[in-house]
PDB file of C-alpha atoms in Angstrom:
ATOM      1  CA  UNK U   1       3.997 -12.355   9.855  1.00 96.00           C
ATOM      2  CA  UNK U   2       5.103  -8.728   9.468  1.00 98.00           C
ATOM      3  CA  UNK U   3       2.833  -6.653  11.711  1.00 98.00           C
ATOM      4  CA  UNK U   4       2.221  -2.900  11.446  1.00 98.00           C
ATOM      5  CA  UNK U   5       2.239  -2.279  15.194  1.00 97.00           C
ATOM      6  CA  UNK U   6       3.744   1.220  15.445  1.00 97.00           C
ATOM      7  CA  UNK U   7       0.566   3.202  14.805  1.00 98.00           C
ATOM      8  CA  UNK U   8      -0.746   5.725  17.344  1.00 98.00           C
ATOM      9  CA  UNK U   9      -3.500   7.350  15.233  1.00 98.00           C
ATOM     10  CA  UNK U  10      -4.957   4.124  13.864  1.00 98.00           C
ATOM     11  CA  UNK U  11      -6.102   0.803  15.311  1.00 98.00           C
ATOM     12  CA  UNK U  12      -8.252  -2.192  14.499  1.00 98.00           C
ATOM     13  CA  UNK U  13     -10.403  -2.426  17.613  1.00 98.00           C
ATOM     14  CA  UNK U  14     -12.378  -5.547  16.699  1.00 98.00           C
ATOM     15  CA  UNK U  15     -13.542  -7.600  13.730  1.00 98.00           C
ATOM     16  CA  UNK U  16     -16.473  -9.960  13.272  1.00 97.00           C
ATOM     17  CA  UNK U  17     -19.064 -11.110  10.734  1.00 96.00           C
ATOM     18  CA  UNK U  18     -17.252  -9.809   7.668  1.00 95.00           C
ATOM     19  CA  UNK U  19     -16.530  -6.363   9.132  1.00 96.00           C
ATOM     20  CA  UNK U  20     -13.816  -4.554  11.069  1.00 97.00           C
ATOM     21  CA  UNK U  21     -14.191  -1.765  13.629  1.00 98.00           C
ATOM     22  CA  UNK U  22     -11.357   0.748  13.212  1.00 98.00           C
ATOM     23  CA  UNK U  23     -10.237   3.970  14.836  1.00 98.00           C
ATOM     24  CA  UNK U  24      -8.877   6.544  12.394  1.00 98.00           C
ATOM     25  CA  UNK U  25      -7.678   9.380  14.599  1.00 97.00           C
ATOM     26  CA  UNK U  26     -10.746  10.512  16.541  1.00 96.00           C
ATOM     27  CA  UNK U  27     -13.278   8.671  14.382  1.00 98.00           C
ATOM     28  CA  UNK U  28     -14.636   5.125  14.354  1.00 98.00           C
ATOM     29  CA  UNK U  29     -15.426   3.413  11.051  1.00 97.00           C
ATOM     30  CA  UNK U  30     -16.934   0.025  10.292  1.00 97.00           C
ATOM     31  CA  UNK U  31     -15.911  -1.410   6.941  1.00 96.00           C
ATOM     32  CA  UNK U  32     -16.217  -4.789   5.198  1.00 94.00           C
ATOM     33  CA  UNK U  33     -13.218  -7.138   5.200  1.00 93.00           C
ATOM     34  CA  UNK U  34     -13.312 -10.407   3.239  1.00 90.00           C
ATOM     35  CA  UNK U  35     -10.766 -12.017   5.583  1.00 91.00           C
ATOM     36  CA  UNK U  36     -13.155 -11.758   8.543  1.00 95.00           C
ATOM     37  CA  UNK U  37     -15.056 -15.037   8.177  1.00 95.00           C
ATOM     38  CA  UNK U  38     -15.556 -15.549  11.920  1.00 97.00           C
ATOM     39  CA  UNK U  39     -18.645 -14.581  13.923  1.00 96.00           C
ATOM     40  CA  UNK U  40     -17.502 -13.436  17.358  1.00 97.00           C
ATOM     41  CA  UNK U  41     -19.604 -11.365  19.810  1.00 96.00           C
ATOM     42  CA  UNK U  42     -19.553  -7.649  19.040  1.00 96.00           C
ATOM     43  CA  UNK U  43     -19.012  -6.526  22.619  1.00 95.00           C
ATOM     44  CA  UNK U  44     -16.893  -3.430  21.914  1.00 96.00           C
ATOM     45  CA  UNK U  45     -18.988  -0.268  22.402  1.00 96.00           C
ATOM     46  CA  UNK U  46     -17.545   1.192  19.198  1.00 96.00           C
ATOM     47  CA  UNK U  47     -19.815  -1.096  17.180  1.00 98.00           C
ATOM     48  CA  UNK U  48     -22.701   1.044  18.493  1.00 96.00           C
ATOM     49  CA  UNK U  49     -20.902   4.427  18.389  1.00 95.00           C
ATOM     50  CA  UNK U  50     -19.425   4.438  14.882  1.00 97.00           C
ATOM     51  CA  UNK U  51     -18.974   7.637  12.863  1.00 97.00           C
ATOM     52  CA  UNK U  52     -19.252   5.895   9.507  1.00 96.00           C
ATOM     53  CA  UNK U  53     -20.402   2.502   8.220  1.00 96.00           C
ATOM     54  CA  UNK U  54     -19.785   1.149   4.730  1.00 96.00           C
ATOM     55  CA  UNK U  55     -22.594  -1.213   3.713  1.00 93.00           C
ATOM     56  CA  UNK U  56     -21.716  -3.674   0.992  1.00 87.00           C
ATOM     57  CA  UNK U  57     -24.447  -4.370  -1.542  1.00 84.00           C
ATOM     58  CA  UNK U  58     -25.408  -7.917  -2.482  1.00 78.00           C
ATOM     59  CA  UNK U  59     -25.189  -6.753  -6.107  1.00 77.00           C
ATOM     60  CA  UNK U  60     -21.579  -5.562  -5.687  1.00 75.00           C
ATOM     61  CA  UNK U  61     -20.242  -2.229  -4.531  1.00 81.00           C
ATOM     62  CA  UNK U  62     -22.018  -0.500  -1.685  1.00 89.00           C
ATOM     63  CA  UNK U  63     -22.396   2.861   0.016  1.00 91.00           C
ATOM     64  CA  UNK U  64     -21.384   4.817   3.091  1.00 93.00           C
ATOM     65  CA  UNK U  65     -23.714   5.717   5.934  1.00 94.00           C
ATOM     66  CA  UNK U  66     -22.330   8.609   7.995  1.00 94.00           C
ATOM     67  CA  UNK U  67     -22.962   9.556  11.618  1.00 94.00           C
ATOM     68  CA  UNK U  68     -21.102  12.788  12.435  1.00 91.00           C
ATOM     69  CA  UNK U  69     -18.028  12.351  10.248  1.00 94.00           C
ATOM     70  CA  UNK U  70     -16.196  15.251   8.540  1.00 94.00           C
ATOM     71  CA  UNK U  71     -15.625  15.205   4.796  1.00 93.00           C
ATOM     72  CA  UNK U  72     -11.872  15.119   5.398  1.00 95.00           C
ATOM     73  CA  UNK U  73      -9.492  14.768   8.355  1.00 97.00           C
ATOM     74  CA  UNK U  74      -5.865  13.878   8.989  1.00 98.00           C
ATOM     75  CA  UNK U  75      -3.902  11.219  10.849  1.00 98.00           C
ATOM     76  CA  UNK U  76      -0.174  10.925  11.454  1.00 98.00           C
ATOM     77  CA  UNK U  77       2.413   8.168  11.232  1.00 98.00           C
ATOM     78  CA  UNK U  78       5.737   9.297  12.674  1.00 97.00           C
ATOM     79  CA  UNK U  79       6.574  12.474  10.680  1.00 97.00           C
ATOM     80  CA  UNK U  80       4.041  11.749   7.921  1.00 98.00           C
ATOM     81  CA  UNK U  81       0.571  13.292   7.662  1.00 98.00           C
ATOM     82  CA  UNK U  82      -2.231  11.727   5.624  1.00 98.00           C
ATOM     83  CA  UNK U  83      -5.465  13.349   4.479  1.00 98.00           C
ATOM     84  CA  UNK U  84      -8.357  10.924   4.782  1.00 97.00           C
ATOM     85  CA  UNK U  85     -11.750  11.041   3.124  1.00 94.00           C
ATOM     86  CA  UNK U  86     -14.175   8.145   2.685  1.00 92.00           C
ATOM     87  CA  UNK U  87     -14.716   7.498  -0.987  1.00 85.00           C
ATOM     88  CA  UNK U  88     -16.083   4.855  -3.306  1.00 75.00           C
ATOM     89  CA  UNK U  89     -15.742   1.173  -2.502  1.00 78.00           C
ATOM     90  CA  UNK U  90     -15.059   1.460   1.255  1.00 88.00           C
ATOM     91  CA  UNK U  91     -11.623   3.116   1.027  1.00 91.00           C
ATOM     92  CA  UNK U  92     -10.343   6.050   3.084  1.00 95.00           C
ATOM     93  CA  UNK U  93      -7.188   6.794   1.075  1.00 94.00           C
ATOM     94  CA  UNK U  94      -4.758   4.757   3.152  1.00 96.00           C
ATOM     95  CA  UNK U  95      -3.798   1.123   3.739  1.00 96.00           C
ATOM     96  CA  UNK U  96      -2.417   1.268   7.304  1.00 98.00           C
ATOM     97  CA  UNK U  97      -0.939  -2.244   7.217  1.00 97.00           C
ATOM     98  CA  UNK U  98       1.586  -0.924   4.701  1.00 97.00           C
ATOM     99  CA  UNK U  99       3.319   0.987   7.503  1.00 98.00           C
ATOM    100  CA  UNK U 100       5.356  -2.144   8.226  1.00 98.00           C
ATOM    101  CA  UNK U 101       6.754  -1.898   4.681  1.00 98.00           C
ATOM    102  CA  UNK U 102       7.279   1.872   4.941  1.00 98.00           C
ATOM    103  CA  UNK U 103       9.441   1.278   8.001  1.00 98.00           C
ATOM    104  CA  UNK U 104      11.471  -1.422   6.237  1.00 98.00           C
ATOM    105  CA  UNK U 105      12.057   0.720   3.123  1.00 98.00           C
ATOM    106  CA  UNK U 106      12.967   3.754   5.238  1.00 98.00           C
ATOM    107  CA  UNK U 107      15.626   1.828   7.144  1.00 98.00           C
ATOM    108  CA  UNK U 108      17.104   0.487   3.897  1.00 97.00           C
ATOM    109  CA  UNK U 109      17.328   4.002   2.441  1.00 98.00           C
ATOM    110  CA  UNK U 110      18.725   5.631   5.594  1.00 98.00           C
ATOM    111  CA  UNK U 111      21.525   3.064   5.862  1.00 97.00           C
ATOM    112  CA  UNK U 112      22.327   2.768   2.144  1.00 96.00           C
ATOM    113  CA  UNK U 113      25.337   5.055   2.354  1.00 96.00           C
ATOM    114  CA  UNK U 114      24.610   6.354  -1.162  1.00 97.00           C
ATOM    115  CA  UNK U 115      21.979   8.373  -3.024  1.00 97.00           C
ATOM    116  CA  UNK U 116      18.893   6.230  -3.658  1.00 98.00           C
ATOM    117  CA  UNK U 117      16.446   6.522  -6.590  1.00 98.00           C
ATOM    118  CA  UNK U 118      13.111   4.825  -5.904  1.00 98.00           C
ATOM    119  CA  UNK U 119      10.371   3.925  -8.392  1.00 98.00           C
ATOM    120  CA  UNK U 120       6.949   3.530  -6.761  1.00 98.00           C
ATOM    121  CA  UNK U 121       4.398   1.864  -9.065  1.00 98.00           C
ATOM    122  CA  UNK U 122       0.628   1.775  -8.420  1.00 95.00           C
ATOM    123  CA  UNK U 123       1.567   4.406  -5.860  1.00 96.00           C
ATOM    124  CA  UNK U 124      -1.987   5.365  -4.785  1.00 95.00           C
ATOM    125  CA  UNK U 125      -2.037   8.257  -2.280  1.00 96.00           C
ATOM    126  CA  UNK U 126       1.688   8.080  -1.650  1.00 97.00           C
ATOM    127  CA  UNK U 127       2.312   6.336   1.665  1.00 98.00           C
ATOM    128  CA  UNK U 128       5.462   4.573   0.430  1.00 98.00           C
ATOM    129  CA  UNK U 129       6.489   7.617  -1.627  1.00 98.00           C
ATOM    130  CA  UNK U 130       6.418   9.882   1.421  1.00 98.00           C
ATOM    131  CA  UNK U 131       8.211   7.359   3.634  1.00 98.00           C
ATOM    132  CA  UNK U 132      10.988   6.970   1.043  1.00 98.00           C
ATOM    133  CA  UNK U 133      11.284  10.716   0.464  1.00 98.00           C
ATOM    134  CA  UNK U 134      11.388  11.430   4.205  1.00 98.00           C
ATOM    135  CA  UNK U 135      14.208   8.874   4.501  1.00 98.00           C
ATOM    136  CA  UNK U 136      16.237  10.794   1.902  1.00 98.00           C
ATOM    137  CA  UNK U 137      15.461   9.091  -1.424  1.00 98.00           C
ATOM    138  CA  UNK U 138      14.459  10.723  -4.702  1.00 98.00           C
ATOM    139  CA  UNK U 139      11.188   9.125  -5.786  1.00 98.00           C
ATOM    140  CA  UNK U 140       9.268   8.634  -9.026  1.00 98.00           C
ATOM    141  CA  UNK U 141       5.605   8.196  -8.088  1.00 98.00           C
ATOM    142  CA  UNK U 142       3.441   6.543 -10.775  1.00 98.00           C
ATOM    143  CA  UNK U 143      -0.310   5.907 -10.709  1.00 95.00           C
ATOM    144  CA  UNK U 144      -2.901   5.669 -13.464  1.00 91.00           C
ATOM    145  CA  UNK U 145      -5.392   7.833 -11.543  1.00 92.00           C
ATOM    146  CA  UNK U 146      -4.933  11.593 -11.768  1.00 95.00           C
ATOM    147  CA  UNK U 147      -7.093  11.967  -8.670  1.00 94.00           C
ATOM    148  CA  UNK U 148      -4.861   9.657  -6.635  1.00 95.00           C
ATOM    149  CA  UNK U 149      -1.702  11.496  -7.709  1.00 97.00           C
ATOM    150  CA  UNK U 150      -3.318  14.813  -6.707  1.00 97.00           C
ATOM    151  CA  UNK U 151      -4.235  13.288  -3.335  1.00 97.00           C
ATOM    152  CA  UNK U 152      -0.644  12.046  -2.907  1.00 98.00           C
ATOM    153  CA  UNK U 153       0.650  15.571  -3.564  1.00 98.00           C
ATOM    154  CA  UNK U 154      -1.715  16.878  -0.862  1.00 98.00           C
ATOM    155  CA  UNK U 155      -0.273  14.323   1.557  1.00 98.00           C
ATOM    156  CA  UNK U 156       3.255  15.387   0.611  1.00 98.00           C
ATOM    157  CA  UNK U 157       2.378  19.029   1.283  1.00 98.00           C
ATOM    158  CA  UNK U 158       0.775  18.159   4.636  1.00 98.00           C
ATOM    159  CA  UNK U 159       3.894  16.163   5.560  1.00 98.00           C
ATOM    160  CA  UNK U 160       6.259  19.020   4.678  1.00 98.00           C
ATOM    161  CA  UNK U 161       7.743  17.005   1.807  1.00 98.00           C
ATOM    162  CA  UNK U 162       6.436  18.840  -1.254  1.00 96.00           C
ATOM    163  CA  UNK U 163       9.902  20.288  -1.993  1.00 97.00           C
ATOM    164  CA  UNK U 164      11.627  16.891  -1.860  1.00 98.00           C
ATOM    165  CA  UNK U 165      12.788  15.342  -5.175  1.00 98.00           C
ATOM    166  CA  UNK U 166       9.548  13.572  -6.124  1.00 98.00           C
ATOM    167  CA  UNK U 167       8.390  13.128  -9.737  1.00 98.00           C
ATOM    168  CA  UNK U 168       4.602  12.832  -9.961  1.00 98.00           C
ATOM    169  CA  UNK U 169       3.530  10.752 -12.976  1.00 97.00           C
ATOM    170  CA  UNK U 170      -0.021   9.938 -14.145  1.00 96.00           C
ATOM    171  CA  UNK U 171       0.422   6.951 -16.428  1.00 93.00           C
ATOM    172  CA  UNK U 172      -0.227   3.268 -16.970  1.00 91.00           C
ATOM    173  CA  UNK U 173       2.483   1.595 -14.897  1.00 93.00           C
ATOM    174  CA  UNK U 174       3.461  -1.044 -17.465  1.00 93.00           C
ATOM    175  CA  UNK U 175       3.740   1.494 -20.278  1.00 94.00           C
ATOM    176  CA  UNK U 176       5.766   3.826 -18.071  1.00 97.00           C
ATOM    177  CA  UNK U 177       8.225   1.037 -17.220  1.00 98.00           C
ATOM    178  CA  UNK U 178       8.579   0.148 -20.906  1.00 97.00           C
ATOM    179  CA  UNK U 179       9.351   3.792 -21.733  1.00 98.00           C
ATOM    180  CA  UNK U 180      11.884   4.048 -18.915  1.00 98.00           C
ATOM    181  CA  UNK U 181      13.683   0.984 -20.284  1.00 98.00           C
ATOM    182  CA  UNK U 182      13.878   2.625 -23.724  1.00 98.00           C
ATOM    183  CA  UNK U 183      15.160   5.831 -22.145  1.00 98.00           C
ATOM    184  CA  UNK U 184      17.908   3.908 -20.354  1.00 97.00           C
ATOM    185  CA  UNK U 185      16.839   5.036 -16.884  1.00 98.00           C
ATOM    186  CA  UNK U 186      17.665   2.974 -13.800  1.00 98.00           C
ATOM    187  CA  UNK U 187      16.546   2.802 -10.189  1.00 98.00           C
ATOM    188  CA  UNK U 188      18.148   1.592  -6.975  1.00 98.00           C
ATOM    189  CA  UNK U 189      14.837   0.405  -5.543  1.00 98.00           C
ATOM    190  CA  UNK U 190      11.360  -0.455  -6.816  1.00 98.00           C
ATOM    191  CA  UNK U 191       8.100  -0.620  -4.869  1.00 98.00           C
ATOM    192  CA  UNK U 192       4.865  -1.928  -6.331  1.00 96.00           C
ATOM    193  CA  UNK U 193       1.425  -2.377  -4.796  1.00 93.00           C
ATOM    194  CA  UNK U 194      -0.663  -3.585  -7.742  1.00 90.00           C
ATOM    195  CA  UNK U 195      -4.438  -4.031  -7.623  1.00 83.00           C
ATOM    196  CA  UNK U 196      -6.016  -7.407  -8.280  1.00 79.00           C
ATOM    197  CA  UNK U 197      -7.887  -5.848 -11.180  1.00 80.00           C
ATOM    198  CA  UNK U 198      -7.780  -2.379 -12.661  1.00 75.00           C
ATOM    199  CA  UNK U 199      -7.820  -0.147 -15.700  1.00 74.00           C
ATOM    200  CA  UNK U 200      -5.208   2.284 -16.985  1.00 68.00           C
ATOM    201  CA  UNK U 201      -5.883   5.880 -18.085  1.00 67.00           C
ATOM    202  CA  UNK U 202      -6.866   4.708 -21.573  1.00 73.00           C
ATOM    203  CA  UNK U 203      -8.850   1.672 -20.494  1.00 75.00           C
ATOM    204  CA  UNK U 204      -5.922  -0.766 -20.341  1.00 73.00           C
ATOM    205  CA  UNK U 205      -7.038  -3.853 -18.422  1.00 79.00           C
ATOM    206  CA  UNK U 206      -4.850  -5.157 -15.590  1.00 74.00           C
ATOM    207  CA  UNK U 207      -5.364  -8.674 -14.164  1.00 82.00           C
ATOM    208  CA  UNK U 208      -2.707  -9.363 -11.574  1.00 82.00           C
ATOM    209  CA  UNK U 209      -2.397 -13.125 -12.159  1.00 82.00           C
ATOM    210  CA  UNK U 210      -1.636 -12.529 -15.849  1.00 85.00           C
ATOM    211  CA  UNK U 211       0.347  -9.306 -15.628  1.00 87.00           C
ATOM    212  CA  UNK U 212       2.441  -9.369 -12.458  1.00 92.00           C
ATOM    213  CA  UNK U 213       5.262 -11.706 -13.534  1.00 95.00           C
ATOM    214  CA  UNK U 214       5.886 -10.005 -16.904  1.00 95.00           C
ATOM    215  CA  UNK U 215       5.988  -6.665 -15.042  1.00 96.00           C
ATOM    216  CA  UNK U 216       8.525  -7.957 -12.506  1.00 97.00           C
ATOM    217  CA  UNK U 217      10.731  -9.114 -15.385  1.00 97.00           C
ATOM    218  CA  UNK U 218      10.419  -5.702 -17.042  1.00 97.00           C
ATOM    219  CA  UNK U 219      11.258  -3.937 -13.785  1.00 97.00           C
ATOM    220  CA  UNK U 220      14.387  -6.071 -13.399  1.00 97.00           C
ATOM    221  CA  UNK U 221      15.714  -4.248 -16.485  1.00 98.00           C
ATOM    222  CA  UNK U 222      15.318  -0.919 -14.663  1.00 98.00           C
ATOM    223  CA  UNK U 223      17.376  -1.891 -11.619  1.00 98.00           C
ATOM    224  CA  UNK U 224      20.936  -0.690 -11.116  1.00 97.00           C
ATOM    225  CA  UNK U 225      23.714  -3.300 -10.964  1.00 95.00           C
ATOM    226  CA  UNK U 226      23.502  -3.387  -7.157  1.00 94.00           C
ATOM    227  CA  UNK U 227      19.859  -2.654  -6.337  1.00 97.00           C
ATOM    228  CA  UNK U 228      19.033  -1.765  -2.740  1.00 97.00           C
ATOM    229  CA  UNK U 229      15.611  -3.414  -2.591  1.00 98.00           C
ATOM    230  CA  UNK U 230      12.518  -4.527  -4.508  1.00 98.00           C
ATOM    231  CA  UNK U 231       9.193  -4.672  -2.657  1.00 98.00           C
ATOM    232  CA  UNK U 232       5.979  -6.236  -3.967  1.00 97.00           C
ATOM    233  CA  UNK U 233       2.716  -6.172  -2.072  1.00 95.00           C
ATOM    234  CA  UNK U 234      -0.376  -8.217  -2.891  1.00 92.00           C
ATOM    235  CA  UNK U 235      -3.932  -8.333  -1.589  1.00 85.00           C
ATOM    236  CA  UNK U 236      -4.789 -11.184  -3.950  1.00 74.00           C
ATOM    237  CA  UNK U 237      -5.300 -14.460  -2.089  1.00 69.00           C
ATOM    238  CA  UNK U 238      -3.737 -16.480  -4.910  1.00 71.00           C
ATOM    239  CA  UNK U 239      -0.444 -14.607  -4.560  1.00 85.00           C
ATOM    240  CA  UNK U 240       0.681 -16.187  -1.320  1.00 91.00           C
ATOM    241  CA  UNK U 241       4.147 -15.516   0.147  1.00 95.00           C
ATOM    242  CA  UNK U 242       5.587 -18.644  -1.491  1.00 95.00           C
ATOM    243  CA  UNK U 243       4.311 -17.489  -4.900  1.00 94.00           C
ATOM    244  CA  UNK U 244       5.889 -14.054  -4.434  1.00 96.00           C
ATOM    245  CA  UNK U 245       9.159 -15.712  -3.388  1.00 97.00           C
ATOM    246  CA  UNK U 246       9.172 -17.950  -6.467  1.00 97.00           C
ATOM    247  CA  UNK U 247       8.454 -15.114  -8.914  1.00 96.00           C
ATOM    248  CA  UNK U 248      11.015 -12.767  -7.411  1.00 97.00           C
ATOM    249  CA  UNK U 249      13.667 -15.480  -7.121  1.00 97.00           C
ATOM    250  CA  UNK U 250      13.453 -16.279 -10.826  1.00 97.00           C
ATOM    251  CA  UNK U 251      12.999 -12.745 -12.193  1.00 97.00           C
ATOM    252  CA  UNK U 252      15.705 -11.190  -9.980  1.00 96.00           C
ATOM    253  CA  UNK U 253      18.111 -14.130 -10.003  1.00 95.00           C
ATOM    254  CA  UNK U 254      21.055 -12.272 -11.554  1.00 94.00           C
ATOM    255  CA  UNK U 255      21.257  -9.780  -8.680  1.00 95.00           C
ATOM    256  CA  UNK U 256      22.212 -12.411  -6.091  1.00 88.00           C
ATOM    257  CA  UNK U 257      20.106 -10.825  -3.394  1.00 93.00           C
ATOM    258  CA  UNK U 258      18.180 -12.184  -0.429  1.00 96.00           C
ATOM    259  CA  UNK U 259      14.419 -12.703  -0.839  1.00 97.00           C
ATOM    260  CA  UNK U 260      11.861 -13.086   1.941  1.00 98.00           C
ATOM    261  CA  UNK U 261       8.068 -13.072   1.809  1.00 98.00           C
ATOM    262  CA  UNK U 262       5.390 -13.189   4.470  1.00 97.00           C
ATOM    263  CA  UNK U 263       1.865 -12.185   5.345  1.00 96.00           C
ATOM    264  CA  UNK U 264       1.359  -8.662   6.651  1.00 97.00           C
ATOM    265  CA  UNK U 265      -1.170  -7.804   9.297  1.00 97.00           C
ATOM    266  CA  UNK U 266      -2.631  -5.392  11.831  1.00 98.00           C
ATOM    267  CA  UNK U 267      -2.978  -6.045  15.569  1.00 98.00           C
ATOM    268  CA  UNK U 268      -6.536  -6.243  16.927  1.00 98.00           C
ATOM    269  CA  UNK U 269      -6.573  -4.278  20.182  1.00 97.00           C
ATOM    270  CA  UNK U 270      -9.578  -5.985  21.791  1.00 95.00           C
ATOM    271  CA  UNK U 271      -8.110  -9.490  21.842  1.00 95.00           C
ATOM    272  CA  UNK U 272      -4.398  -9.363  20.976  1.00 95.00           C
ATOM    273  CA  UNK U 273      -4.874 -11.306  17.743  1.00 97.00           C
ATOM    274  CA  UNK U 274      -3.728 -10.210  14.279  1.00 97.00           C
ATOM    275  CA  UNK U 275      -5.907  -9.437  11.255  1.00 97.00           C
ATOM    276  CA  UNK U 276      -4.205 -10.680   8.055  1.00 95.00           C
ATOM    277  CA  UNK U 277      -4.021  -8.042   5.303  1.00 94.00           C
ATOM    278  CA  UNK U 278      -2.290  -9.621   2.318  1.00 93.00           C
ATOM    279  CA  UNK U 279       1.310 -10.566   1.647  1.00 96.00           C
ATOM    280  CA  UNK U 280       4.579  -8.880   0.739  1.00 97.00           C
ATOM    281  CA  UNK U 281       7.743 -10.049  -0.970  1.00 97.00           C
ATOM    282  CA  UNK U 282      11.069  -8.322  -0.287  1.00 98.00           C
ATOM    283  CA  UNK U 283      14.316  -8.503  -2.236  1.00 98.00           C
ATOM    284  CA  UNK U 284      17.362  -6.912  -0.630  1.00 96.00           C
ATOM    285  CA  UNK U 285      20.981  -6.760  -1.649  1.00 88.00           C
ATOM    286  CA  UNK U 286      23.196  -9.138   0.296  1.00 75.00           C
ATOM    287  CA  UNK U 287      25.732  -7.336   2.469  1.00 65.00           C
TER     288      UNK U 287
END
């Protein structure tokens, strides 16, 4: 498993009964997590001293209950700064487990020995975009949500990266890739973190099981002749590491790269165990 264990401003303190107790900077949040199917004693005092609690509704969705939590605050990961704010459906604007992938991408870019153009699809609030830009890449950041792209720009400004070569695009990711193919554009690296289900700006429906493989094949047409890397992340239980490996191995076969896939996770500080948080597949050019 690839574990995001370099955080200082974030930690999973404990998890039990479908919820996790997390520290985000100076604040404690309790949020639902479908992976937490165990019922262990909630002995950590944070369970009783939380600043915010997201209650899931039996009818779907849910709502936040706040106890002395600001509307917005920041946390840091190495040189990056992220603006957090609890918003709909339990999210805070950051998936901290992705830090293990940010580190991997950053190292690839820093040691590439050449200029690197990165395409980041379903780019959310820009964690991977900022990591790639800080490492020296030029990045095209694409997300269907105008609000998320605005949030990503705020994170770039807070991280001192707003003047880096980043293109901010609000668009349906599949349609953008199709247009880039027609334009003849190419990228040295592609990152994608697709949702299990979503809608584009004009109501386009995205179901990951149906759409992910055709998108990987499309993206293969955007890669340069010697691509640096291709990273896919999935929170969908059906897309296990072996499935990601199979899809990437067939769609990216002509590039003769090395493909690995594994679960990603976050350490749980109270017991030394690891909370699983999805899976990632990585293609990298053979040396």
